[in-house]
mmCIF file of C-alpha atoms and ligand atoms in Angstrom:
data_model
loop_
_atom_site.group_PDB
_atom_site.id
_atom_site.type_symbol
_atom_site.label_atom_id
_atom_site.label_comp_id
_atom_site.label_asym_id
_atom_site.label_seq_id
_atom_site.Cartn_x
_atom_site.Cartn_y
_atom_site.Cartn_z
ATOM 1 C CA UNK A 7 165.642 158.017 86.051
ATOM 2 C CA UNK A 8 164.769 155.555 83.390
ATOM 3 C CA UNK A 9 161.413 155.025 82.507
ATOM 4 C CA UNK A 10 161.428 151.290 82.973
ATOM 5 C CA UNK A 11 164.067 149.551 85.332
ATOM 6 C CA UNK A 12 163.649 145.761 85.951
ATOM 7 C CA UNK A 13 166.077 143.981 88.280
ATOM 8 C CA UNK A 14 165.855 140.213 88.524
ATOM 9 C CA UNK A 15 162.155 139.470 87.457
ATOM 10 C CA UNK A 16 161.040 136.094 87.807
ATOM 11 C CA UNK A 17 157.806 134.638 86.807
ATOM 12 C CA UNK A 18 156.653 131.437 87.902
ATOM 13 C CA UNK A 19 153.394 129.896 86.733
ATOM 14 C CA UNK A 20 152.098 126.978 88.665
ATOM 15 C CA UNK A 21 149.770 124.506 86.892
ATOM 16 C CA UNK A 22 148.721 121.798 89.296
ATOM 17 C CA UNK A 23 151.978 119.758 90.014
ATOM 18 C CA UNK A 24 153.725 121.746 86.831
ATOM 19 C CA UNK A 25 155.921 125.001 87.569
ATOM 20 C CA UNK A 26 156.792 126.719 84.735
ATOM 21 C CA UNK A 27 159.844 129.645 84.956
ATOM 22 C CA UNK A 28 158.601 132.017 82.442
ATOM 23 C CA UNK A 29 161.203 134.848 83.654
ATOM 24 C CA UNK A 30 164.297 133.836 85.345
ATOM 25 C CA UNK A 31 166.012 136.819 86.854
ATOM 26 C CA UNK A 32 165.613 139.004 84.050
ATOM 27 C CA UNK A 33 167.030 142.533 83.949
ATOM 28 C CA UNK A 34 166.044 145.354 81.687
ATOM 29 C CA UNK A 35 166.675 149.305 81.604
ATOM 30 C CA UNK A 36 164.604 151.385 79.166
ATOM 31 C CA UNK A 37 165.271 155.319 79.067
ATOM 32 C CA UNK A 38 162.481 157.878 78.266
ATOM 33 C CA UNK A 39 161.767 158.373 74.532
ATOM 34 C CA UNK A 40 163.711 154.859 73.713
ATOM 35 C CA UNK A 41 162.402 152.370 71.318
ATOM 36 C CA UNK A 42 163.617 148.956 72.289
ATOM 37 C CA UNK A 43 162.778 145.822 70.256
ATOM 38 C CA UNK A 44 162.925 142.648 72.320
ATOM 39 C CA UNK A 45 163.504 139.473 70.069
ATOM 40 C CA UNK A 46 164.245 135.788 71.042
ATOM 41 C CA UNK A 47 162.508 132.334 70.368
ATOM 42 C CA UNK A 48 159.261 131.289 71.275
ATOM 43 C CA UNK A 49 158.841 130.627 74.600
ATOM 44 C CA UNK A 50 161.620 132.752 75.796
ATOM 45 C CA UNK A 51 159.224 134.908 78.138
ATOM 46 C CA UNK A 52 158.590 137.934 75.649
ATOM 47 C CA UNK A 53 154.910 137.984 76.085
ATOM 48 C CA UNK A 54 155.058 137.387 79.837
ATOM 49 C CA UNK A 55 157.669 140.578 79.960
ATOM 50 C CA UNK A 56 155.094 142.742 78.200
ATOM 51 C CA UNK A 57 152.360 141.661 80.424
ATOM 52 C CA UNK A 58 154.519 142.731 83.809
ATOM 53 C CA UNK A 59 155.523 146.174 81.925
ATOM 54 C CA UNK A 60 151.955 146.773 80.999
ATOM 55 C CA UNK A 61 150.395 145.680 84.635
ATOM 56 C CA UNK A 62 148.457 143.025 82.940
ATOM 57 C CA UNK A 63 150.245 140.606 85.560
ATOM 58 C CA UNK A 64 152.309 140.250 88.492
ATOM 59 C CA UNK A 65 155.590 139.440 89.020
ATOM 60 C CA UNK A 66 156.934 136.816 91.392
ATOM 61 C CA UNK A 67 160.057 138.142 92.291
ATOM 62 C CA UNK A 68 162.269 141.241 91.866
ATOM 63 C CA UNK A 69 161.878 144.962 91.368
ATOM 64 C CA UNK A 70 159.889 146.263 88.261
ATOM 65 C CA UNK A 71 159.840 150.469 88.614
ATOM 66 C CA UNK A 72 157.752 152.032 86.156
ATOM 67 C CA UNK A 73 158.157 155.813 86.115
ATOM 68 C CA UNK A 74 159.729 155.580 89.563
ATOM 69 C CA UNK A 75 156.951 153.606 90.850
ATOM 70 C CA UNK A 76 156.951 149.600 92.004
ATOM 71 C CA UNK A 77 154.787 147.811 90.318
ATOM 72 C CA UNK A 78 154.768 145.069 93.340
ATOM 73 C CA UNK A 79 153.703 147.742 95.716
ATOM 74 C CA UNK A 80 150.660 148.660 93.775
ATOM 75 C CA UNK A 81 147.064 147.402 94.590
ATOM 76 C CA UNK A 82 144.985 145.855 91.779
ATOM 77 C CA UNK A 83 142.817 149.490 91.643
ATOM 78 C CA UNK A 84 146.173 151.185 91.250
ATOM 79 C CA UNK A 85 147.480 148.893 88.535
ATOM 80 C CA UNK A 86 144.486 149.195 86.857
ATOM 81 C CA UNK A 87 144.604 153.073 87.012
ATOM 82 C CA UNK A 88 148.249 152.709 85.599
ATOM 83 C CA UNK A 89 147.335 150.595 82.879
ATOM 84 C CA UNK A 90 144.620 152.844 81.755
ATOM 85 C CA UNK A 91 146.975 156.091 81.932
ATOM 86 C CA UNK A 92 150.546 155.289 81.403
ATOM 87 C CA UNK A 93 150.352 152.495 79.147
ATOM 88 C CA UNK A 94 149.069 151.669 75.599
ATOM 89 C CA UNK A 95 148.941 148.169 73.989
ATOM 90 C CA UNK A 96 149.179 146.849 70.551
ATOM 91 C CA UNK A 97 148.781 143.260 70.123
ATOM 92 C CA UNK A 98 149.429 140.771 67.169
ATOM 93 C CA UNK A 99 145.463 140.172 67.061
ATOM 94 C CA UNK A 100 144.363 143.742 67.067
ATOM 95 C CA UNK A 101 141.958 143.049 69.965
ATOM 96 C CA UNK A 102 139.444 145.263 68.519
ATOM 97 C CA UNK A 103 135.803 145.074 69.873
ATOM 98 C CA UNK A 104 134.133 143.791 66.652
ATOM 99 C CA UNK A 105 130.797 145.508 67.484
ATOM 100 C CA UNK A 106 131.955 148.779 67.543
ATOM 101 C CA UNK A 107 133.461 151.438 64.859
ATOM 102 C CA UNK A 108 136.968 152.128 64.539
ATOM 103 C CA UNK A 109 136.205 155.632 66.201
ATOM 104 C CA UNK A 110 133.844 153.901 68.956
ATOM 105 C CA UNK A 111 137.172 151.751 69.448
ATOM 106 C CA UNK A 112 139.579 154.288 69.720
ATOM 107 C CA UNK A 113 136.882 156.136 72.366
ATOM 108 C CA UNK A 114 136.801 153.215 74.676
ATOM 109 C CA UNK A 115 140.331 153.874 76.840
ATOM 110 C CA UNK A 116 138.921 157.368 77.147
ATOM 111 C CA UNK A 117 135.320 156.236 78.509
ATOM 112 C CA UNK A 118 137.365 154.499 81.200
ATOM 113 C CA UNK A 119 139.146 157.763 82.414
ATOM 114 C CA UNK A 120 135.563 159.556 82.094
ATOM 115 C CA UNK A 121 136.559 161.925 79.215
ATOM 116 C CA UNK A 122 133.454 163.407 77.719
ATOM 117 C CA UNK A 123 131.568 162.459 74.830
ATOM 118 C CA UNK A 124 132.576 165.421 72.748
ATOM 119 C CA UNK A 125 136.229 165.364 73.868
ATOM 120 C CA UNK A 126 136.607 161.605 72.970
ATOM 121 C CA UNK A 127 134.951 161.980 69.723
ATOM 122 C CA UNK A 128 137.208 164.605 68.662
ATOM 123 C CA UNK A 129 140.439 162.859 69.929
ATOM 124 C CA UNK A 130 139.608 159.815 68.141
ATOM 125 C CA UNK A 131 139.079 161.635 65.181
ATOM 126 C CA UNK A 132 142.313 163.251 65.330
ATOM 127 C CA UNK A 133 144.060 159.758 66.073
ATOM 128 C CA UNK A 134 142.578 158.359 63.200
ATOM 129 C CA UNK A 135 143.699 160.869 60.848
ATOM 130 C CA UNK A 136 147.206 160.569 62.414
ATOM 131 C CA UNK A 137 146.994 156.874 61.554
ATOM 132 C CA UNK A 138 145.978 157.475 57.911
ATOM 133 C CA UNK A 139 142.439 156.393 58.406
ATOM 134 C CA UNK A 140 140.399 159.725 58.860
ATOM 135 C CA UNK A 141 137.858 157.989 56.254
ATOM 136 C CA UNK A 142 137.331 154.911 57.965
ATOM 137 C CA UNK A 143 136.075 156.158 61.422
ATOM 138 C CA UNK A 144 132.716 154.418 60.829
ATOM 139 C CA UNK A 145 134.004 151.043 59.657
ATOM 140 C CA UNK A 146 133.525 148.215 61.760
ATOM 141 C CA UNK A 147 136.659 145.951 62.214
ATOM 142 C CA UNK A 148 135.574 143.373 59.751
ATOM 143 C CA UNK A 149 135.223 146.034 57.267
ATOM 144 C CA UNK A 150 138.889 146.807 57.410
ATOM 145 C CA UNK A 151 141.800 145.279 56.243
ATOM 146 C CA UNK A 152 144.462 143.688 58.845
ATOM 147 C CA UNK A 153 146.768 146.643 58.340
ATOM 148 C CA UNK A 154 143.577 149.095 58.899
ATOM 149 C CA UNK A 155 143.010 147.326 62.100
ATOM 150 C CA UNK A 156 146.391 147.437 63.496
ATOM 151 C CA UNK A 157 146.191 151.082 62.785
ATOM 152 C CA UNK A 158 142.868 151.497 64.515
ATOM 153 C CA UNK A 159 144.763 149.506 67.645
ATOM 154 C CA UNK A 160 147.601 152.072 67.483
ATOM 155 C CA UNK A 161 145.187 154.787 67.577
ATOM 156 C CA UNK A 162 143.465 153.084 70.422
ATOM 157 C CA UNK A 163 146.941 152.537 72.076
ATOM 158 C CA UNK A 164 147.548 156.299 71.989
ATOM 159 C CA UNK A 165 144.077 157.341 73.206
ATOM 160 C CA UNK A 166 145.076 158.263 76.639
ATOM 161 C CA UNK A 167 148.443 159.726 75.855
ATOM 162 C CA UNK A 168 150.706 157.038 77.469
ATOM 163 C CA UNK A 169 153.922 157.284 78.765
ATOM 164 C CA UNK A 170 155.217 153.878 77.069
ATOM 165 C CA UNK A 171 153.720 151.886 73.962
ATOM 166 C CA UNK A 172 153.974 148.096 74.445
ATOM 167 C CA UNK A 173 153.526 146.262 71.087
ATOM 168 C CA UNK A 174 153.644 142.486 71.358
ATOM 169 C CA UNK A 175 154.483 141.208 67.570
ATOM 170 C CA UNK A 176 152.335 143.810 65.820
ATOM 171 C CA UNK A 177 153.111 142.540 62.511
ATOM 172 C CA UNK A 178 152.756 139.042 63.445
ATOM 173 C CA UNK A 179 149.539 138.561 61.508
ATOM 174 C CA UNK A 180 150.324 140.717 58.691
ATOM 175 C CA UNK A 181 152.193 140.538 55.327
ATOM 176 C CA UNK A 182 155.722 141.859 54.998
ATOM 177 C CA UNK A 183 154.931 145.010 53.095
ATOM 178 C CA UNK A 184 151.841 145.710 55.290
ATOM 179 C CA UNK A 185 154.039 145.234 58.337
ATOM 180 C CA UNK A 186 156.803 147.628 57.380
ATOM 181 C CA UNK A 187 154.450 150.273 56.937
ATOM 182 C CA UNK A 188 152.737 149.297 60.519
ATOM 183 C CA UNK A 189 156.239 149.500 61.882
ATOM 184 C CA UNK A 190 157.101 152.802 60.282
ATOM 185 C CA UNK A 191 154.255 154.232 61.432
ATOM 186 C CA UNK A 192 154.803 153.238 65.291
ATOM 187 C CA UNK A 193 158.381 154.503 64.768
ATOM 188 C CA UNK A 194 156.904 157.901 63.628
ATOM 189 C CA UNK A 195 154.397 158.351 66.398
ATOM 190 C CA UNK A 196 156.722 157.303 69.039
ATOM 191 C CA UNK A 197 159.320 159.678 68.008
ATOM 192 C CA UNK A 198 157.104 162.462 67.178
ATOM 193 C CA UNK A 199 155.573 162.577 70.757
ATOM 194 C CA UNK A 200 158.676 161.488 72.147
ATOM 195 C CA UNK A 201 156.909 158.104 73.266
ATOM 196 C CA UNK A 202 158.767 155.144 74.879
ATOM 197 C CA UNK A 203 158.289 152.097 72.958
ATOM 198 C CA UNK A 204 158.843 148.347 73.706
ATOM 199 C CA UNK A 205 158.284 146.044 70.753
ATOM 200 C CA UNK A 206 158.345 142.423 70.705
ATOM 201 C CA UNK A 207 158.847 140.925 67.206
ATOM 202 C CA UNK A 208 160.709 138.522 64.789
ATOM 203 C CA UNK A 209 160.603 140.920 62.064
ATOM 204 C CA UNK A 210 164.209 141.333 60.864
ATOM 205 C CA UNK A 211 162.926 144.946 59.837
ATOM 206 C CA UNK A 212 162.871 145.778 63.662
ATOM 207 C CA UNK A 213 166.398 146.860 63.638
ATOM 208 C CA UNK A 214 165.529 149.665 61.213
ATOM 209 C CA UNK A 215 163.017 151.036 63.322
ATOM 210 C CA UNK A 216 164.406 150.466 66.831
ATOM 211 C CA UNK A 217 167.001 152.509 68.902
ATOM 212 C CA UNK A 218 168.365 149.120 70.560
ATOM 213 C CA UNK A 219 167.614 145.657 70.128
ATOM 214 C CA UNK A 220 167.698 143.427 73.236
ATOM 215 C CA UNK A 221 167.715 139.497 72.929
ATOM 216 C CA UNK A 222 165.877 137.169 75.251
ATOM 217 C CA UNK A 223 166.413 133.456 75.764
ATOM 218 C CA UNK A 224 165.046 130.988 78.742
ATOM 219 C CA UNK A 225 163.275 133.944 80.685
ATOM 220 C CA UNK A 226 166.387 136.364 80.745
ATOM 221 C CA UNK A 227 167.851 139.445 78.649
ATOM 222 C CA UNK A 228 170.938 138.077 77.039
ATOM 223 C CA UNK A 229 174.000 140.295 77.642
ATOM 224 C CA UNK A 230 174.911 142.697 74.875
ATOM 225 C CA UNK A 231 177.031 140.659 72.850
ATOM 226 C CA UNK A 232 180.422 142.294 71.995
ATOM 227 C CA UNK A 233 181.814 139.016 70.277
ATOM 228 C CA UNK A 234 178.491 138.497 67.953
HETATM 229 N N1 ADP B 16 149.156 131.875 81.803
HETATM 230 C C1 ADP B 16 150.469 131.122 81.587
HETATM 231 N N2 ADP B 16 150.191 129.923 82.316
HETATM 232 C C2 ADP B 16 151.451 129.049 82.085
HETATM 233 N N3 ADP B 16 152.507 128.984 81.842
HETATM 234 C C3 ADP B 16 152.512 130.305 80.785
HETATM 235 C C4 ADP B 16 151.568 131.275 80.934
HETATM 236 N N4 ADP B 16 152.156 132.263 80.013
HETATM 237 C C5 ADP B 16 153.189 131.904 79.434
HETATM 238 N N5 ADP B 16 153.640 130.540 80.057
HETATM 239 C C6 ADP B 16 154.890 129.939 79.795
HETATM 240 O O1 ADP B 16 155.710 130.455 79.961
HETATM 241 C C7 ADP B 16 156.976 130.673 78.910
HETATM 242 C C8 ADP B 16 157.290 131.955 78.315
HETATM 243 O O2 ADP B 16 156.006 132.041 77.525
HETATM 244 P P1 ADP B 16 155.695 133.634 76.860
HETATM 245 O O3 ADP B 16 156.044 134.740 77.448
HETATM 246 O O4 ADP B 16 154.292 133.452 75.911
HETATM 247 O O5 ADP B 16 156.934 133.315 75.710
HETATM 248 P P2 ADP B 16 157.040 134.087 74.204
HETATM 249 O O6 ADP B 16 156.022 135.491 74.047
HETATM 250 O O7 ADP B 16 158.579 134.571 74.273
HETATM 251 O O8 ADP B 16 156.649 132.960 73.153
HETATM 252 C C9 ADP B 16 156.550 129.374 78.245
HETATM 253 O O9 ADP B 16 157.001 128.349 78.279
HETATM 254 C C10 ADP B 16 155.035 129.356 78.159
HETATM 255 O O10 ADP B 16 154.259 128.146 78.075
HETATM 256 MG MG1 MG B 17 154.713 135.752 72.715
#
């Protein structure tokens, strides 16, 4: 059974009299342990896809299975639980809490699962060491570089040992060289722990770290192209 199995996903946003079809019958399967890079023009539905995969948004139509569970059938509480346990998010804008230290940011998802203070602290320190930031645990986000902030966000994404890492343009706010180290880190962490990853990126380097590239256009995944 694939970790992710999406069939005919449609997502419609209604804004007053305007209807936006963000996804129009999208099909996508992702196997366990696979790293898939999603590429496509702005507005093609990449972030909408990520929000649906991460149970941050609901779908209008279609069937979305995550780890054998149909997302459409889950209640709000079940979706929140699934987000907390099975999904780790990495965003372009890092989305760290500015008033909290790196360590406390990494601890946050564990607080929601009721992990004890001592265990949280130990796990956060272990994860910060894993992303090369053992000596930055007590720094706040504004005392860290962009690349370091993204590494904190990656450590946070791993906090609850998720099944899947969802990264939406994780290098979009970083210079090329820093971006490359972040992509390498994501690949290393995914492969070390056998984590599935879906990565939205414009970075031509993505091909280097992904097992497979999926192209989107107008709310759909394009067929794998045999003729270029
Ligand atoms: N919350 C929203 N409300 C209305 N329209 C939206 C919303 N989010 C995305 N869209 C629209 O859906 C389409 C796909 O957006 P998005 O998934 O963000 O694309 P991408 O990430 O590929 O740039 C766009 O036309 C966008 O304007
Ligand atoms: Mg986007």
